[in-house]
CSV table of C-alpha atoms and ligand atoms in Angstrom, one decimal:
chain,number,residue,atom,x,y,z
R,1,UNK,CA,0.0,0.0,0.0
R,2,UNK,CA,1.3,3.4,-0.9
R,3,UNK,CA,2.1,5.5,2.1
R,4,UNK,CA,1.3,9.1,2.0
R,5,UNK,CA,3.4,11.4,4.1
R,6,UNK,CA,4.3,14.4,2.1
R,7,UNK,CA,1.7,16.5,0.3
R,8,UNK,CA,2.2,19.2,-2.4
R,9,UNK,CA,-0.6,21.5,-3.2
R,10,UNK,CA,-0.4,23.4,-6.5
R,11,UNK,CA,-2.3,26.7,-6.4
R,12,UNK,CA,-2.8,28.7,-3.3
R,13,UNK,CA,-6.3,30.2,-4.0
R,14,UNK,CA,-9.4,29.6,-1.9
R,15,UNK,CA,-9.3,25.9,-2.4
R,16,UNK,CA,-5.6,25.4,-2.5
R,17,UNK,CA,-4.8,27.2,0.8
R,18,UNK,CA,-7.7,25.5,2.5
R,19,UNK,CA,-6.6,22.0,1.4
R,20,UNK,CA,-3.1,22.8,2.5
R,21,UNK,CA,-4.4,23.8,6.0
R,22,UNK,CA,-6.5,20.7,6.6
R,23,UNK,CA,-3.7,18.5,5.4
R,24,UNK,CA,-1.3,20.2,7.8
R,25,UNK,CA,-3.9,19.9,10.6
R,26,UNK,CA,-4.0,16.1,10.0
R,27,UNK,CA,-0.2,16.0,10.5
R,28,UNK,CA,1.1,16.0,7.0
R,29,UNK,CA,4.1,18.1,5.9
R,30,UNK,CA,2.7,20.3,3.1
R,31,UNK,CA,4.3,22.3,0.4
R,32,UNK,CA,2.1,25.0,-1.0
R,33,UNK,CA,3.1,26.1,-4.4
R,34,UNK,CA,2.1,29.2,-6.5
R,35,UNK,CA,3.7,31.2,-9.3
R,36,UNK,CA,4.4,34.3,-7.2
R,37,UNK,CA,5.2,35.0,-3.6
R,38,UNK,CA,2.4,37.6,-3.5
R,39,UNK,CA,-0.2,34.8,-3.9
R,40,UNK,CA,1.6,32.7,-1.3
R,41,UNK,CA,1.7,35.6,1.2
R,42,UNK,CA,-2.0,36.2,0.8
R,43,UNK,CA,-2.7,32.5,1.2
R,44,UNK,CA,-0.6,32.2,4.3
R,45,UNK,CA,-2.4,35.2,5.9
R,46,UNK,CA,-5.8,33.6,5.1
R,47,UNK,CA,-4.5,30.4,6.7
R,48,UNK,CA,-3.5,32.4,9.8
R,49,UNK,CA,-7.0,34.1,9.9
R,50,UNK,CA,-8.7,30.7,9.6
R,51,UNK,CA,-6.5,29.1,12.4
R,52,UNK,CA,-7.1,32.1,14.6
R,53,UNK,CA,-10.9,31.6,14.1
R,54,UNK,CA,-10.5,27.9,15.0
R,55,UNK,CA,-8.6,28.9,18.2
R,56,UNK,CA,-11.3,31.5,19.0
R,57,UNK,CA,-13.9,28.8,18.7
R,58,UNK,CA,-11.8,26.4,20.8
R,59,UNK,CA,-11.6,23.9,18.0
R,60,UNK,CA,-7.8,23.9,18.4
R,61,UNK,CA,-5.4,25.3,20.9
R,62,UNK,CA,-3.0,28.2,20.2
R,63,UNK,CA,-0.1,25.7,20.3
R,64,UNK,CA,-1.8,23.4,17.8
R,65,UNK,CA,-2.4,26.4,15.5
R,66,UNK,CA,1.3,27.3,15.5
R,67,UNK,CA,2.3,23.7,14.8
R,68,UNK,CA,-0.2,23.4,11.9
R,69,UNK,CA,1.1,26.7,10.4
R,70,UNK,CA,4.7,25.6,10.7
R,71,UNK,CA,3.9,22.4,8.7
R,72,UNK,CA,3.0,24.5,5.6
R,73,UNK,CA,5.9,25.5,3.4
R,74,UNK,CA,5.2,28.1,0.7
R,75,UNK,CA,7.4,27.6,-2.4
R,76,UNK,CA,7.5,29.2,-5.8
R,77,UNK,CA,10.1,26.9,-7.5
R,78,UNK,CA,8.1,24.0,-9.0
R,79,UNK,CA,11.0,21.5,-8.9
R,80,UNK,CA,11.6,22.1,-5.3
R,81,UNK,CA,7.8,22.0,-4.6
R,82,UNK,CA,7.5,18.6,-6.1
R,83,UNK,CA,10.5,17.0,-4.7
R,84,UNK,CA,9.6,13.9,-2.5
R,85,UNK,CA,5.8,14.4,-2.8
R,86,UNK,CA,3.8,11.3,-2.2
R,87,UNK,CA,0.6,13.1,-3.2
R,88,UNK,CA,0.2,16.1,-5.4
R,89,UNK,CA,-3.1,17.9,-5.2
R,90,UNK,CA,-3.7,20.3,-8.1
R,91,UNK,CA,-6.0,23.3,-7.4
R,92,UNK,CA,-5.1,25.7,-10.2
R,93,UNK,CA,-7.9,27.6,-12.0
R,94,UNK,CA,-10.4,25.7,-14.0
R,95,UNK,CA,-9.0,26.0,-17.5
R,96,UNK,CA,-8.1,22.9,-19.5
R,97,UNK,CA,-5.4,24.8,-21.4
R,98,UNK,CA,-3.8,26.0,-18.2
R,99,UNK,CA,-4.0,22.5,-16.6
R,100,UNK,CA,-2.4,21.1,-19.7
R,101,UNK,CA,0.6,23.5,-19.3
R,102,UNK,CA,0.8,22.8,-15.6
R,103,UNK,CA,0.8,19.0,-15.9
R,104,UNK,CA,3.4,19.2,-18.7
R,105,UNK,CA,5.8,21.0,-16.3
R,106,UNK,CA,4.7,18.8,-13.4
R,107,UNK,CA,5.5,15.6,-15.3
R,108,UNK,CA,9.1,16.9,-15.9
R,109,UNK,CA,9.8,17.3,-12.2
R,110,UNK,CA,7.7,14.8,-10.4
R,111,UNK,CA,9.1,11.7,-8.7
R,112,UNK,CA,7.8,8.5,-10.2
R,113,UNK,CA,6.1,7.6,-6.9
R,114,UNK,CA,3.9,10.7,-6.8
R,115,UNK,CA,0.2,10.2,-7.1
R,116,UNK,CA,-1.7,13.0,-8.8
R,117,UNK,CA,-5.0,14.3,-7.7
R,118,UNK,CA,-7.0,17.2,-9.2
R,119,UNK,CA,-9.4,19.3,-7.2
R,120,UNK,CA,-11.3,20.2,-10.4
R,121,UNK,CA,-14.9,20.9,-9.8
R,122,UNK,CA,-16.1,20.2,-13.4
R,123,UNK,CA,-13.4,19.2,-15.8
R,124,UNK,CA,-13.3,15.6,-16.9
R,125,UNK,CA,-10.9,13.5,-14.8
R,126,UNK,CA,-10.2,11.1,-17.6
R,127,UNK,CA,-9.2,13.9,-19.9
R,128,UNK,CA,-7.0,15.6,-17.4
R,129,UNK,CA,-5.3,12.3,-16.5
R,130,UNK,CA,-4.6,11.7,-20.2
R,131,UNK,CA,-2.5,14.8,-20.3
R,132,UNK,CA,-0.1,13.3,-17.8
R,133,UNK,CA,2.5,10.5,-17.9
R,134,UNK,CA,0.5,8.5,-15.2
R,135,UNK,CA,-3.2,8.3,-16.1
R,136,UNK,CA,-3.6,5.2,-13.9
R,137,UNK,CA,-2.2,7.0,-10.8
R,138,UNK,CA,-4.5,10.0,-11.2
R,139,UNK,CA,-7.8,10.7,-9.3
R,140,UNK,CA,-10.2,13.5,-8.7
R,141,UNK,CA,-10.5,14.7,-5.1
R,142,UNK,CA,-13.0,17.5,-5.1
R,143,UNK,CA,-13.1,19.5,-1.9
R,144,UNK,CA,-15.8,22.1,-1.1
R,145,UNK,CA,-15.5,25.7,-0.2
R,146,UNK,CA,-14.5,26.4,2.5
R,147,UNK,CA,-12.4,23.2,2.8
R,148,UNK,CA,-11.7,24.1,6.4
R,149,UNK,CA,-15.4,23.7,7.3
R,150,UNK,CA,-17.0,21.5,4.6
R,151,UNK,CA,-16.8,17.8,5.4
R,152,UNK,CA,-17.3,16.4,1.9
R,153,UNK,CA,-14.8,15.3,-0.6
R,154,UNK,CA,-16.1,13.8,-3.9
R,155,UNK,CA,-13.7,11.0,-5.0
R,156,UNK,CA,-13.8,10.7,-8.8
R,157,UNK,CA,-11.9,7.9,-10.6
R,158,UNK,CA,-11.2,8.4,-14.3
R,159,UNK,CA,-11.6,5.5,-16.7
R,160,UNK,CA,-7.9,4.4,-16.3
R,161,UNK,CA,-7.5,5.0,-12.6
R,162,UNK,CA,-6.2,2.0,-10.7
R,163,UNK,CA,-8.4,0.5,-8.0
R,164,UNK,CA,-5.5,0.8,-5.6
R,165,UNK,CA,-5.3,4.6,-6.2
R,166,UNK,CA,-9.1,4.9,-5.5
R,167,UNK,CA,-8.4,3.3,-2.2
R,168,UNK,CA,-5.4,5.6,-1.5
R,169,UNK,CA,-7.6,8.6,-2.3
R,170,UNK,CA,-10.4,7.5,0.0
R,171,UNK,CA,-7.9,6.8,2.8
R,172,UNK,CA,-6.3,10.2,2.4
R,173,UNK,CA,-9.7,11.9,2.6
R,174,UNK,CA,-10.5,10.1,5.8
R,175,UNK,CA,-7.1,10.9,7.3
R,176,UNK,CA,-7.8,14.6,6.8
R,177,UNK,CA,-11.0,14.2,8.7
R,178,UNK,CA,-13.3,14.4,5.7
R,179,UNK,CA,-16.1,12.2,4.4
R,180,UNK,CA,-15.4,10.6,1.0
R,181,UNK,CA,-18.3,10.1,-1.4
R,182,UNK,CA,-17.5,8.0,-4.5
R,183,UNK,CA,-18.7,9.6,-7.7
R,184,UNK,CA,-19.0,6.5,-9.9
R,185,UNK,CA,-19.1,8.2,-13.3
R,186,UNK,CA,-17.0,11.1,-14.5
R,187,UNK,CA,-20.1,13.2,-15.4
R,188,UNK,CA,-20.2,17.0,-15.9
R,189,UNK,CA,-20.5,18.6,-12.4
R,190,UNK,CA,-19.9,15.2,-10.6
R,191,UNK,CA,-22.6,15.1,-7.8
R,192,UNK,CA,-22.9,18.4,-6.0
R,193,UNK,CA,-22.2,20.8,-8.9
R,194,UNK,CA,-24.7,18.9,-11.0
R,195,UNK,CA,-27.3,20.3,-8.6
R,196,UNK,CA,-25.7,23.5,-7.4
R,197,UNK,CA,-24.7,25.2,-10.7
R,198,UNK,CA,-28.0,24.7,-12.6
R,199,UNK,CA,-29.8,26.0,-9.5
R,200,UNK,CA,-28.1,29.4,-9.7
R,201,UNK,CA,-29.3,29.8,-13.3
R,202,UNK,CA,-32.8,28.7,-12.3
R,203,UNK,CA,-32.9,31.2,-9.5
R,204,UNK,CA,-32.0,33.9,-12.0
R,205,UNK,CA,-34.9,32.7,-14.2
R,206,UNK,CA,-37.2,32.8,-11.2
R,207,UNK,CA,-36.4,36.5,-10.6
R,208,UNK,CA,-37.4,37.2,-14.2
R,209,UNK,CA,-40.5,34.9,-14.3
R,210,UNK,CA,-41.9,35.4,-10.9
R,211,UNK,CA,-40.6,38.8,-9.8
R,212,UNK,CA,-39.5,38.2,-6.1
R,213,UNK,CA,-36.7,40.3,-4.8
R,214,UNK,CA,-33.3,38.6,-4.5
R,215,UNK,CA,-33.5,38.6,-0.7
R,216,UNK,CA,-37.1,37.1,-0.8
R,217,UNK,CA,-35.9,34.3,-3.0
R,218,UNK,CA,-32.7,33.7,-1.0
R,219,UNK,CA,-34.7,33.8,2.3
R,220,UNK,CA,-37.0,31.2,0.8
R,221,UNK,CA,-34.0,29.0,-0.2
R,222,UNK,CA,-32.5,29.3,3.3
R,223,UNK,CA,-35.6,28.9,5.4
R,224,UNK,CA,-38.0,26.8,3.3
R,225,UNK,CA,-35.5,24.6,1.4
R,226,UNK,CA,-33.1,24.3,4.4
R,227,UNK,CA,-30.0,25.6,2.7
R,228,UNK,CA,-27.4,27.3,5.0
R,229,UNK,CA,-27.2,30.3,2.6
R,230,UNK,CA,-29.4,31.8,0.0
R,231,UNK,CA,-28.5,30.6,-3.6
R,232,UNK,CA,-27.4,34.1,-4.8
R,233,UNK,CA,-25.5,34.5,-1.6
R,234,UNK,CA,-23.8,31.1,-2.2
R,235,UNK,CA,-23.0,32.0,-5.8
R,236,UNK,CA,-21.3,35.2,-4.6
R,237,UNK,CA,-19.5,33.3,-1.9
R,238,UNK,CA,-18.3,30.7,-4.4
R,239,UNK,CA,-17.3,33.3,-7.0
R,240,UNK,CA,-19.0,34.1,-10.3
R,241,UNK,CA,-15.8,33.5,-12.1
R,242,UNK,CA,-15.8,29.9,-10.8
R,243,UNK,CA,-19.5,29.5,-11.6
R,244,UNK,CA,-19.2,31.0,-15.1
R,245,UNK,CA,-16.3,28.6,-15.9
R,246,UNK,CA,-18.2,25.6,-14.4
R,247,UNK,CA,-21.3,26.5,-16.4
R,248,UNK,CA,-19.3,26.8,-19.7
R,249,UNK,CA,-17.6,23.5,-19.1
R,250,UNK,CA,-20.7,21.6,-18.1
R,251,UNK,CA,-22.7,23.0,-20.9
R,252,UNK,CA,-20.0,22.3,-23.5
R,253,UNK,CA,-20.0,18.6,-22.4
R,254,UNK,CA,-23.8,18.2,-22.2
R,255,UNK,CA,-26.4,20.7,-23.4
R,256,UNK,CA,-29.1,19.1,-21.2
R,257,UNK,CA,-27.3,19.5,-17.9
R,258,UNK,CA,-27.9,23.3,-17.6
R,259,UNK,CA,-30.2,26.0,-18.9
R,260,UNK,CA,-27.9,29.0,-18.9
R,261,UNK,CA,-29.2,32.3,-17.8
R,262,UNK,CA,-27.3,35.3,-19.4
R,263,UNK,CA,-27.0,37.1,-16.1
R,264,UNK,CA,-24.2,34.9,-14.9
R,265,UNK,CA,-22.0,35.6,-17.9
R,266,UNK,CA,-22.9,39.3,-17.7
R,267,UNK,CA,-21.7,39.5,-14.1
R,268,UNK,CA,-18.5,37.6,-15.1
R,269,UNK,CA,-17.9,39.9,-18.0
R,270,UNK,CA,-18.3,43.0,-15.7
R,271,UNK,CA,-15.7,41.5,-13.3
R,272,UNK,CA,-18.4,41.2,-10.6
R,273,UNK,CA,-17.2,37.9,-9.2
R,274,UNK,CA,-19.1,38.2,-5.9
R,275,UNK,CA,-17.6,38.4,-2.4
R,276,UNK,CA,-14.0,38.4,-3.7
R,277,UNK,CA,-14.4,41.4,-5.9
R,278,UNK,CA,-16.8,43.5,-3.7
R,279,UNK,CA,-19.9,42.8,-5.8
R,280,UNK,CA,-21.8,40.1,-7.6
R,281,UNK,CA,-25.5,39.6,-7.1
R,282,UNK,CA,-25.0,41.6,-3.9
R,283,UNK,CA,-22.5,44.2,-2.8
R,284,UNK,CA,-20.0,43.7,0.0
R,285,UNK,CA,-18.0,46.0,2.2
R,286,UNK,CA,-14.6,44.3,2.2
R,287,UNK,CA,-12.5,41.2,2.2
R,288,UNK,CA,-13.9,40.0,5.5
R,289,UNK,CA,-16.2,37.0,5.9
R,290,UNK,CA,-19.6,38.6,5.6
R,291,UNK,CA,-23.2,37.3,5.3
R,292,UNK,CA,-26.3,38.6,3.5
R,293,UNK,CA,-29.1,39.5,5.8
R,294,UNK,CA,-32.0,37.0,5.1
R,295,UNK,CA,-35.1,36.5,7.2
R,296,UNK,CA,-37.8,34.0,7.9
R,297,UNK,CA,-40.3,36.8,7.4
R,298,UNK,CA,-39.0,37.5,3.9
R,299,UNK,CA,-39.1,33.7,3.1
R,300,UNK,CA,-42.9,33.8,3.3
R,301,UNK,CA,-43.1,36.0,0.2
R,302,UNK,CA,-41.9,33.4,-2.3
R,303,UNK,CA,-42.7,29.8,-2.9
R,304,UNK,CA,-39.4,28.2,-4.1
R,305,UNK,CA,-41.0,25.1,-5.6
R,306,UNK,CA,-39.4,25.7,-9.1
R,307,UNK,CA,-35.9,25.7,-7.5
R,308,UNK,CA,-36.8,22.6,-5.5
R,309,UNK,CA,-38.1,20.9,-8.7
R,310,UNK,CA,-34.9,21.6,-10.7
R,311,UNK,CA,-32.7,20.4,-7.8
R,312,UNK,CA,-34.7,17.2,-7.4
R,313,UNK,CA,-34.8,16.5,-11.1
R,314,UNK,CA,-31.0,16.7,-11.3
R,315,UNK,CA,-30.6,14.6,-8.2
R,316,UNK,CA,-33.0,12.0,-9.7
R,317,UNK,CA,-30.8,12.1,-12.9
R,318,UNK,CA,-27.8,11.1,-10.9
R,319,UNK,CA,-29.6,8.2,-9.3
R,320,UNK,CA,-31.2,7.0,-12.6
R,321,UNK,CA,-27.7,7.1,-14.2
R,322,UNK,CA,-26.0,5.3,-11.3
R,323,UNK,CA,-23.6,8.1,-10.6
R,324,UNK,CA,-24.3,7.7,-6.9
R,325,UNK,CA,-26.9,6.1,-4.6
R,326,UNK,CA,-29.7,8.1,-3.0
R,327,UNK,CA,-28.0,7.7,0.3
R,328,UNK,CA,-24.6,9.0,-1.0
R,329,UNK,CA,-26.4,11.9,-2.7
R,330,UNK,CA,-28.0,13.0,0.6
R,331,UNK,CA,-24.6,12.7,2.4
R,332,UNK,CA,-23.0,14.8,-0.4
R,333,UNK,CA,-25.6,17.5,-0.1
R,334,UNK,CA,-25.5,17.6,3.6
R,335,UNK,CA,-21.7,17.7,3.9
R,336,UNK,CA,-20.9,19.6,0.7
R,337,UNK,CA,-23.6,22.2,0.7
R,338,UNK,CA,-24.7,22.2,4.3
R,339,UNK,CA,-28.4,21.2,3.6
R,340,UNK,CA,-30.1,20.9,7.0
R,341,UNK,CA,-32.9,18.6,5.6
R,342,UNK,CA,-32.4,15.8,3.1
R,343,UNK,CA,-33.4,17.1,-0.3
R,344,UNK,CA,-35.9,14.3,-1.0
R,345,UNK,CA,-37.5,14.8,2.4
R,346,UNK,CA,-38.0,18.5,1.5
R,347,UNK,CA,-39.5,17.2,-1.8
R,348,UNK,CA,-42.0,15.0,0.2
R,349,UNK,CA,-42.8,17.9,2.5
R,350,UNK,CA,-43.7,20.1,-0.6
R,351,UNK,CA,-45.4,17.0,-2.3
R,352,UNK,CA,-43.7,15.1,-5.1
R,353,UNK,CA,-46.8,15.4,-7.2
R,354,UNK,CA,-46.7,19.2,-7.1
R,355,UNK,CA,-42.9,19.1,-7.9
R,356,UNK,CA,-43.5,16.9,-11.0
R,357,UNK,CA,-46.5,19.1,-12.1
R,358,UNK,CA,-44.2,22.1,-11.8
R,359,UNK,CA,-41.6,20.4,-14.0
R,360,UNK,CA,-44.1,19.4,-16.6
R,361,UNK,CA,-45.4,22.9,-16.8
R,362,UNK,CA,-41.9,24.3,-17.2
R,363,UNK,CA,-41.1,21.5,-19.7
R,364,UNK,CA,-44.1,22.6,-21.8
R,365,UNK,CA,-43.1,26.2,-21.7
R,366,UNK,CA,-39.3,26.1,-21.9
R,367,UNK,CA,-38.2,22.8,-23.2
R,368,UNK,CA,-36.3,19.6,-22.4
R,369,UNK,CA,-34.1,20.8,-19.6
R,370,UNK,CA,-37.2,20.5,-17.4
R,371,UNK,CA,-38.4,17.0,-18.5
R,372,UNK,CA,-39.0,15.1,-15.3
R,373,UNK,CA,-36.6,12.2,-14.7
R,374,UNK,CA,-38.0,8.7,-14.5
R,375,UNK,CA,-36.8,8.2,-10.9
R,376,UNK,CA,-38.7,11.3,-9.8
R,377,UNK,CA,-41.8,10.2,-11.8
R,378,UNK,CA,-41.7,6.8,-10.0
R,379,UNK,CA,-42.0,8.6,-6.6
R,380,UNK,CA,-45.3,10.3,-7.4
T,401,CAA,N1,-12.0,28.9,8.6
T,401,CAA,C1,-12.4,29.0,9.8
T,401,CAA,N2,-13.6,29.6,10.2
T,401,CAA,C2,-14.3,30.1,9.1
T,401,CAA,C3,-13.9,30.0,7.8
T,401,CAA,C4,-12.7,29.4,7.5
T,401,CAA,N3,-12.3,29.2,6.3
T,401,CAA,N4,-14.9,30.6,7.0
T,401,CAA,C5,-15.8,31.1,7.9
T,401,CAA,N5,-15.5,30.8,9.1
T,401,CAA,C6,-16.2,31.2,10.4
T,401,CAA,C7,-16.9,32.5,10.2
T,401,CAA,O1,-16.1,33.6,10.4
T,401,CAA,C8,-18.0,32.4,11.3
T,401,CAA,O2,-17.4,32.8,12.5
T,401,CAA,P1,-18.2,33.8,13.5
T,401,CAA,O3,-19.2,33.0,14.1
T,401,CAA,O4,-17.1,34.2,14.5
T,401,CAA,O5,-18.6,35.0,12.7
T,401,CAA,C9,-18.3,30.9,11.3
T,401,CAA,O6,-17.2,30.2,10.6
T,401,CAA,C10,-19.5,30.5,10.4
T,401,CAA,O7,-20.6,31.2,10.9
T,401,CAA,P2,-21.9,31.5,10.2
T,401,CAA,O8,-22.9,32.0,11.2
T,401,CAA,O9,-21.7,32.3,8.9
T,401,CAA,O10,-22.3,30.1,9.9
T,401,CAA,P3,-22.9,29.0,9.1
T,401,CAA,O11,-23.5,28.0,10.1
T,401,CAA,O12,-23.8,29.4,8.0
T,401,CAA,O13,-21.6,28.2,8.4
T,401,CAA,C11,-20.8,27.8,6.2
T,401,CAA,C12,-20.9,28.8,7.4
T,401,CAA,C13,-20.1,26.6,6.7
T,401,CAA,C14,-20.0,28.5,5.1
T,401,CAA,C15,-22.3,27.5,5.8
T,401,CAA,O14,-23.0,28.7,5.5
T,401,CAA,C16,-22.3,26.6,4.6
T,401,CAA,O15,-22.3,25.4,4.7
T,401,CAA,N6,-22.6,27.2,3.4
T,401,CAA,C17,-22.7,26.5,2.2
T,401,CAA,C18,-21.3,26.4,1.6
T,401,CAA,C19,-21.3,25.6,0.3
T,401,CAA,O16,-22.4,25.2,-0.2
T,401,CAA,N7,-20.1,25.3,-0.2
T,401,CAA,C20,-20.0,24.6,-1.4
T,401,CAA,C21,-20.0,25.5,-2.5
T,401,CAA,S1,-19.8,24.7,-4.0
T,401,CAA,C22,-18.2,24.3,-4.1
T,401,CAA,O17,-17.4,24.6,-3.3
T,401,CAA,C23,-18.0,23.4,-5.3
T,401,CAA,C24,-17.5,24.0,-6.4
T,401,CAA,O18,-16.7,23.3,-7.0
T,401,CAA,C25,-17.9,25.3,-7.0
């Protein structure tokens, strides 16, 4: 069995620095690599902020915080960063051309023992693995934002991934205190993003078609669908740049997976990336962690059944197509998106018949994206 001791994380953005932090918290020595010290400085100060928060909340002691911080080594030189790595976790921006370039360089300097993992949220694992000199020792390990708090990691084997590497991936996820869910097919959006990304577009259509305010719709998502955040709030939190790229990628692979609303591309084109750029769907005052004010009162003004219907229909698709089991789906939504109530239970509470009627109505008006999945039909 391959032993994992030394981790290298490529890319120090939101996901990369978080993955480095949790790996160090689990006792691994971690090299965090980026192309410029300014990115690494910013990442290390975010890690410091996060560790301080965990100390403040008494999740770790001050001494543990210092030990964790000292296990993370920021490095710019790629050769140095890769030296001796047992596991490489790539978390560079979601662009196939960029990944191609990165893996070309990585292949030149990696030890033969190094296992490659990509934190991609939507790009096909089989295709990325085929860019490398070790497609059989390559796996998708998809963490969720913020990695420090979200328990889920989707484990996605490509077509050529060795069984033993799947096991190593699952073991690693458990060692960093996370819950692995196996995504059995390399489909666009894997499990969670297959539900999350189309839902943002649907929410934008709901604004046009039904006329609620953004906070009314978001309050309904939070208080009536049991999400921890509103859907526009979550889009801003995740980043409209990430969402736009995920949308383009998923849509280019399968036109039925998403019904794109132009607002997402507009926000992206205007540089309104959400929280990180100061505005997106909402406006923000600064870099600090900040929440949108949503209320139970406001949630009464809007019935979110269309959003629920689209989420359930995509969830049903995953089950029909054996990408995951119903049980794994609910674990993924609970631990990756923080849903406080299982999605299908919320469906039952609203009434599956009403959900299916809603989809049939939308299907008749707007086309095949809304065609109810057979699994959902069977629950009526
Ligand atoms: N490290 C440590 N602490 C952090 C933190 C971090 N990185 N980020 C936030 N916190 C702290 C906050 O500062 C806050 O502390 P205070 O109480 O002192 O203010 C605390 O954690 C959270 O408090 P909230 O009242 O805001 O709490 P919450 O109960 O809503 O939890 C959350 C926050 C965990 C982010 C929760 O809202 C949640 O689960 N949101 C959904 C997130 C989600 O869906 N992520 C997946 C996005 S999709 C994705 O990542 C995939 C992709 O590929 C695009």
